[in-house]
Tab-separated table of C-alpha atoms in Angstrom:
chain	number	residue	atom	x	y	z
N	166	MET	CA	2.378	10.677	22.591
N	167	ASN	CA	5.142	11.017	25.178
N	168	ASN	CA	8.601	12.375	24.477
N	169	THR	CA	10.244	8.935	24.613
N	170	ASP	CA	7.939	7.528	21.923
N	171	ALA	CA	8.486	10.622	19.749
N	172	LYS	CA	12.260	10.146	19.921
N	173	LYS	CA	11.935	6.439	19.102
N	174	ILE	CA	9.788	7.251	16.044
N	175	GLN	CA	12.350	9.795	14.851
N	176	TYR	CA	15.061	7.173	15.350
N	177	PHE	CA	13.085	4.573	13.379
N	178	VAL	CA	12.579	6.964	10.452
N	179	ALA	CA	16.312	7.750	10.531
N	180	LEU	CA	17.040	4.011	10.315
N	181	CYS	CA	14.795	3.832	7.228
N	182	ASP	CA	16.842	6.661	5.686
N	183	ASP	CA	20.032	4.788	6.521
N	184	LEU	CA	18.712	1.617	4.887
N	185	ILE	CA	17.714	3.550	1.761
N	186	THR	CA	21.184	5.063	1.285
N	187	CYS	CA	23.451	2.267	2.534
N	188	LYS	CA	25.519	-0.182	0.482
N	189	PHE	CA	24.097	-3.610	-0.282
N	190	LEU	CA	26.845	-5.392	1.703
N	191	VAL	CA	25.572	-3.978	5.010
N	192	ALA	CA	21.847	-3.904	4.172
N	193	GLU	CA	20.874	-7.122	5.979
N	194	SER	CA	22.388	-5.973	9.269
N	195	LYS	CA	20.544	-2.660	8.921
N	196	ILE	CA	17.275	-4.510	8.210
N	197	GLN	CA	17.750	-6.425	11.469
N	198	LYS	CA	18.388	-3.166	13.339
N	199	LEU	CA	15.276	-1.613	11.777
N	200	LEU	CA	13.069	-4.527	12.845
N	201	VAL	CA	14.380	-4.377	16.412
N	202	ALA	CA	13.578	-0.656	16.540
N	203	LEU	CA	10.094	-1.336	15.157
N	204	ALA	CA	9.393	-3.911	17.879
N	205	GLU	CA	10.616	-1.501	20.570
N	206	THR	CA	8.587	1.515	19.326
N	207	GLN	CA	5.038	0.966	20.546
N	208	PRO	CA	3.183	3.445	18.280
N	209	ILE	CA	4.829	2.047	15.118
N	210	TYR	CA	4.381	-1.524	16.329
N	211	GLU	CA	0.653	-0.892	16.839
N	212	LEU	CA	0.334	0.748	13.410
N	213	VAL	CA	1.994	-2.207	11.663
N	214	SER	CA	-0.089	-4.655	13.727
N	215	ASP	CA	-3.286	-2.909	12.592
N	216	CYS	CA	-2.131	-3.168	8.965
N	217	MET	CA	-1.270	-6.858	9.395
N	218	GLU	CA	-4.676	-7.608	10.901
N	219	MET	CA	-6.368	-6.873	7.567
N	220	PHE	CA	-3.550	-8.291	5.403
N	221	ASN	CA	-3.829	-11.628	3.602
N	222	ARG	CA	-0.130	-12.421	3.558
N	223	ASP	CA	0.033	-15.304	1.087
N	224	ARG	CA	-2.351	-13.714	-1.408
N	225	GLU	CA	-0.672	-10.306	-1.359
N	226	MET	CA	2.879	-11.691	-1.550
N	227	ASN	CA	1.872	-13.770	-4.576
N	228	LYS	CA	0.287	-10.715	-6.194
N	229	ALA	CA	3.329	-8.524	-5.524
N	230	PHE	CA	6.131	-10.870	-6.624
N	231	VAL	CA	5.158	-12.544	-9.874
N	232	THR	CA	6.682	-14.456	-12.770
N	233	ASP	CA	5.399	-14.336	-16.340
N	234	GLY	CA	5.199	-17.225	-18.784
N	235	LYS	CA	8.700	-16.469	-20.081
N	236	GLY	CA	10.314	-16.754	-16.661
N	237	ARG	CA	10.720	-13.010	-16.123
N	238	PHE	CA	10.234	-11.681	-12.603
N	239	TYR	CA	8.236	-8.595	-11.639
N	240	CYS	CA	7.487	-6.657	-8.464
N	241	VAL	CA	4.007	-5.088	-8.468
N	242	LEU	CA	3.440	-3.226	-5.204
N	243	PRO	CA	-0.099	-2.640	-3.886
N	244	ASN	CA	-1.677	0.813	-4.056
N	245	GLU	CA	-3.387	0.430	-0.690
N	246	GLU	CA	-1.314	2.059	2.046
N	247	TYR	CA	-1.988	-0.543	4.730
N	248	LYS	CA	-1.115	-3.356	2.315
N	249	LEU	CA	2.167	-1.690	1.365
N	250	ILE	CA	3.202	-1.262	5.003
N	251	ALA	CA	2.319	-4.880	5.774
N	252	LEU	CA	3.989	-6.212	2.613
N	253	VAL	CA	7.282	-4.401	3.265
N	254	PHE	CA	7.276	-5.515	6.896
N	255	CYS	CA	6.687	-9.163	5.907
N	256	THR	CA	9.431	-8.991	3.274
N	257	LEU	CA	11.976	-7.498	5.690
N	258	ALA	CA	11.041	-10.050	8.361
N	259	ASP	CA	11.502	-12.907	5.869
N	260	VAL	CA	14.911	-11.517	4.879
N	261	ASP	CA	15.937	-11.241	8.535
N	262	GLN	CA	14.754	-14.799	9.271
N	263	LYS	CA	16.559	-16.114	6.166
N	264	LYS	CA	13.299	-17.279	4.599
N	265	ILE	CA	14.263	-15.101	1.635
N	266	ASP	CA	17.703	-15.188	0.041
N	267	PHE	CA	18.182	-11.435	-0.111
N	268	THR	CA	20.774	-11.419	-2.893
N	269	ASP	CA	18.703	-13.676	-5.120
N	270	PHE	CA	15.511	-11.761	-4.247
N	271	ILE	CA	16.697	-8.308	-5.284
N	272	LYS	CA	18.421	-9.620	-8.416
N	273	ARG	CA	15.242	-11.386	-9.518
N	274	PHE	CA	12.663	-8.692	-8.825
N	275	PHE	CA	14.541	-5.378	-8.929
N	276	ASP	CA	17.120	-5.691	-11.670
N	277	ASP	CA	14.945	-3.876	-14.195
N	278	GLU	CA	15.904	-0.188	-14.017
N	279	GLU	CA	18.431	0.850	-16.618
N	280	GLY	CA	21.488	2.415	-15.020
N	281	VAL	CA	20.329	1.611	-11.459
N	282	ASN	CA	21.693	-1.287	-9.401
N	283	CYS	CA	19.134	-3.742	-8.032
N	284	TYR	CA	19.597	-2.792	-4.357
N	285	THR	CA	19.016	0.896	-5.092
N	286	SER	CA	15.897	-0.059	-7.058
N	287	PHE	CA	14.676	-2.193	-4.132
N	288	ALA	CA	15.256	0.660	-1.673
N	289	ARG	CA	13.488	3.207	-3.869
N	290	ARG	CA	10.474	1.044	-4.592
N	291	MET	CA	9.933	-0.641	-1.213
N	292	ILE	CA	11.707	1.170	1.612
N	293	VAL	CA	11.042	4.743	0.426
N	294	PRO	CA	7.210	4.442	0.346
N	295	PHE	CA	7.302	2.464	3.626
N	296	ARG	CA	9.361	5.232	5.238
N	297	GLU	CA	7.125	7.969	3.880
N	298	LEU	CA	3.908	6.322	5.097
N	299	ILE	CA	5.302	5.737	8.597
N	300	ALA	CA	6.639	9.287	8.745
N	301	GLU	CA	3.340	10.786	7.549
N	302	ALA	CA	1.364	8.757	10.104
N	303	PHE	CA	3.279	10.447	12.930
N	304	GLY	CA	3.555	13.959	11.524
N	305	ILE	CA	7.140	13.720	10.246
N	306	ALA	CA	7.902	15.448	6.949
N	307	LYS	CA	8.181	13.358	3.810
N	308	ARG	CA	11.659	13.313	2.328
N	309	TYR	CA	11.513	11.484	-0.978
N	310	THR	CA	7.938	11.408	-2.296
N	311	THR	CA	7.770	14.946	-3.671
N	312	GLN	CA	10.800	14.391	-5.861
N	313	VAL	CA	9.470	11.064	-7.152
N	314	GLU	CA	6.019	12.542	-7.840
N	315	ASN	CA	7.558	15.461	-9.717
N	316	GLU	CA	9.522	13.088	-11.929
N	317	GLU	CA	6.415	10.980	-12.623
N	318	ASN	CA	4.342	14.059	-13.421
N	319	LYS	CA	7.011	15.241	-15.860
N	320	VAL	CA	6.935	11.916	-17.706
N	321	GLU	CA	3.127	11.891	-17.781
N	322	SER	CA	2.972	15.418	-19.159
N	323	GLN	CA	5.233	14.375	-22.011
N	324	GLU	CA	3.169	11.303	-22.864
N	325	VAL	CA	-0.363	12.750	-22.670
N	326	GLU	CA	-1.311	14.716	-25.770
N	327	SER	CA	-3.766	17.135	-24.159
N	328	ASP	CA	-5.127	18.218	-20.792
N	329	SER	CA	-8.609	16.972	-21.619
N	330	ASP	CA	-7.300	13.526	-22.534
N	331	ASN	CA	-5.335	13.471	-19.294
N	332	LEU	CA	-8.432	14.273	-17.237
N	333	LEU	CA	-10.445	11.529	-18.910
N	334	ILE	CA	-7.700	8.990	-18.305
N	335	GLU	CA	-7.312	10.021	-14.672
N	336	LYS	CA	-11.062	9.931	-14.052
N	337	SER	CA	-11.354	6.483	-15.574
N	338	LYS	CA	-8.455	5.249	-13.464
N	339	LEU	CA	-10.048	6.583	-10.279
N	340	PHE	CA	-13.293	4.747	-11.042
N	341	GLU	CA	-11.247	1.584	-11.634
N	342	ASP	CA	-9.415	2.113	-8.336
N	343	CYS	CA	-12.760	2.546	-6.562
N	344	LYS	CA	-14.052	-0.680	-8.052
N	345	ASN	CA	-10.912	-2.586	-7.044
N	346	VAL	CA	-11.168	-1.413	-3.433
N	347	VAL	CA	-14.857	-2.353	-3.302
N	348	SER	CA	-13.984	-5.814	-4.659
N	349	ASP	CA	-11.299	-6.162	-1.981
N	350	MET	CA	-13.856	-5.287	0.709
N	351	LEU	CA	-16.177	-8.035	-0.498
N	352	VAL	CA	-13.284	-10.524	-0.403
N	353	GLU	CA	-12.285	-9.444	3.115
N	354	ILE	CA	-15.865	-9.861	4.360
N	355	ASP	CA	-16.137	-13.359	2.897
N	356	GLU	CA	-12.728	-14.428	4.222
N	357	ASN	CA	-12.976	-12.961	7.727
N	358	LEU	CA	-16.628	-13.309	8.728
N	359	ARG	CA	-18.404	-16.632	9.099
N	360	GLN	CA	-21.727	-15.221	10.263
N	361	TYR	CA	-23.332	-12.114	8.856
N	362	ASP	CA	-25.598	-9.815	10.848
N	363	ARG	CA	-28.103	-7.456	9.231
N	364	HIS	CA	-25.587	-4.638	8.793
N	365	THR	CA	-23.074	-6.949	7.130
N	366	ASN	CA	-25.678	-8.296	4.714
N	367	ASP	CA	-26.721	-4.731	3.917
N	368	LEU	CA	-23.083	-3.790	3.356
N	369	LYS	CA	-22.543	-6.676	0.935
N	370	VAL	CA	-25.560	-5.651	-1.126
N	371	ILE	CA	-24.404	-2.029	-1.210
N	372	LEU	CA	-20.867	-3.017	-2.194
N	373	GLN	CA	-22.135	-5.229	-5.005
N	374	GLN	CA	-24.113	-2.287	-6.387
N	375	LEU	CA	-21.094	-0.025	-5.909
N	376	GLU	CA	-19.035	-2.314	-8.147
N	377	ILE	CA	-21.598	-1.882	-10.919
N	378	ALA	CA	-21.824	1.889	-10.421
N	379	CYS	CA	-18.023	2.193	-10.566
N	380	GLU	CA	-17.897	0.113	-13.724
N	381	ASN	CA	-20.531	2.413	-15.289
N	382	GLN	CA	-18.611	5.475	-14.022
N	383	ASP	CA	-21.801	6.887	-12.508
N	384	TYR	CA	-20.386	9.312	-9.936
N	385	ASN	CA	-23.710	10.391	-8.427
N	386	LEU	CA	-24.752	6.799	-7.788
N	387	VAL	CA	-21.309	5.894	-6.450
N	388	TYR	CA	-21.477	8.793	-4.016
N	389	ALA	CA	-25.012	7.936	-2.875
N	390	LEU	CA	-24.130	4.278	-2.289
N	391	SER	CA	-20.952	5.257	-0.455
N	392	VAL	CA	-23.057	6.974	2.233
N	393	GLY	CA	-24.852	3.706	2.930
N	394	ALA	CA	-21.617	1.724	2.808
N	395	ARG	CA	-20.008	4.061	5.343
N	396	PHE	CA	-22.906	3.535	7.770
N	397	ALA	CA	-23.149	-0.246	7.275
N	398	SER	CA	-19.380	-0.762	7.699
N	399	LYS	CA	-19.157	0.912	11.125
N	400	GLY	CA	-17.519	-1.437	13.626
N	401	LEU	CA	-16.389	-3.868	10.917
N	402	LYS	CA	-12.614	-4.016	11.415
N	403	CYS	CA	-11.861	-6.171	8.381
N	404	VAL	CA	-12.825	-3.351	6.014
N	405	LYS	CA	-11.860	-0.321	8.137
N	406	PHE	CA	-8.700	0.544	6.193
N	407	LEU	CA	-10.266	-0.281	2.838
N	408	MET	CA	-13.256	1.965	3.544
N	409	ARG	CA	-10.892	4.801	4.425
N	410	GLU	CA	-8.990	4.209	1.201
N	411	PHE	CA	-12.225	4.122	-0.818
N	412	GLU	CA	-13.302	7.474	0.611
N	413	ASP	CA	-9.917	8.998	-0.238
N	414	ILE	CA	-10.298	7.876	-3.863
N	415	LEU	CA	-13.891	9.134	-3.936
N	416	ASN	CA	-12.721	12.539	-2.688
N	417	ALA	CA	-10.161	12.649	-5.486
N	418	LEU	CA	-12.857	11.648	-7.964
N	419	SER	CA	-15.096	14.496	-6.807
N	420	LEU	CA	-12.370	16.939	-7.804
N	421	GLU	CA	-12.252	15.412	-11.282
N	422	ASP	CA	-16.006	15.285	-11.779
């Protein structure tokens, strides 16, 4: 990376910080400035483009911004890093292009934290993780995540009755996360590939068995099948990010096992 790109990345991250801490009245102008900087910073532009390539916009937007049967609105952000980057980018672009009424949007989906105004909630939940992921991708120190994680860990420690219970819950959640990522890979294959070669057919069979192994919480079988999945998925762009995410979860699961 040349010095010019490095300075542009630093500038972009600083704009994210500015958007996180600014007042709501000037937020839309700062969103526009952020998007211009993104388009003019080639490494970040390429990163976001890669995330968008594997992102089903309509499906993920509908999953993230939902309404229950009583007319209450919720924002449920994806756990997958590439999906979060793509989702935040799409949301900011829609705000900038006036496809989203920003005032109505944040009041509907982010007015749910007691004692916190809806713009601050929006910034914390969407812009902070977006900023942290971009920063981490280019070797810039995280600024907010450690504090948030510490607060979450404090709450969890108060709610969980014992360490052993906590480990069981965490292990079960990791298996569930593994299964969800495997399911997403199967969906991506079906939606992006019209013709399957031998490797793709092999990958689908392996992934189907991985779903069952994850559901049964059989770590040894999950690990064994993951070796085959890693080989069969080589060169398959539609599952590249998901496979990386799956392996990260599997590594975390190995520490719990």
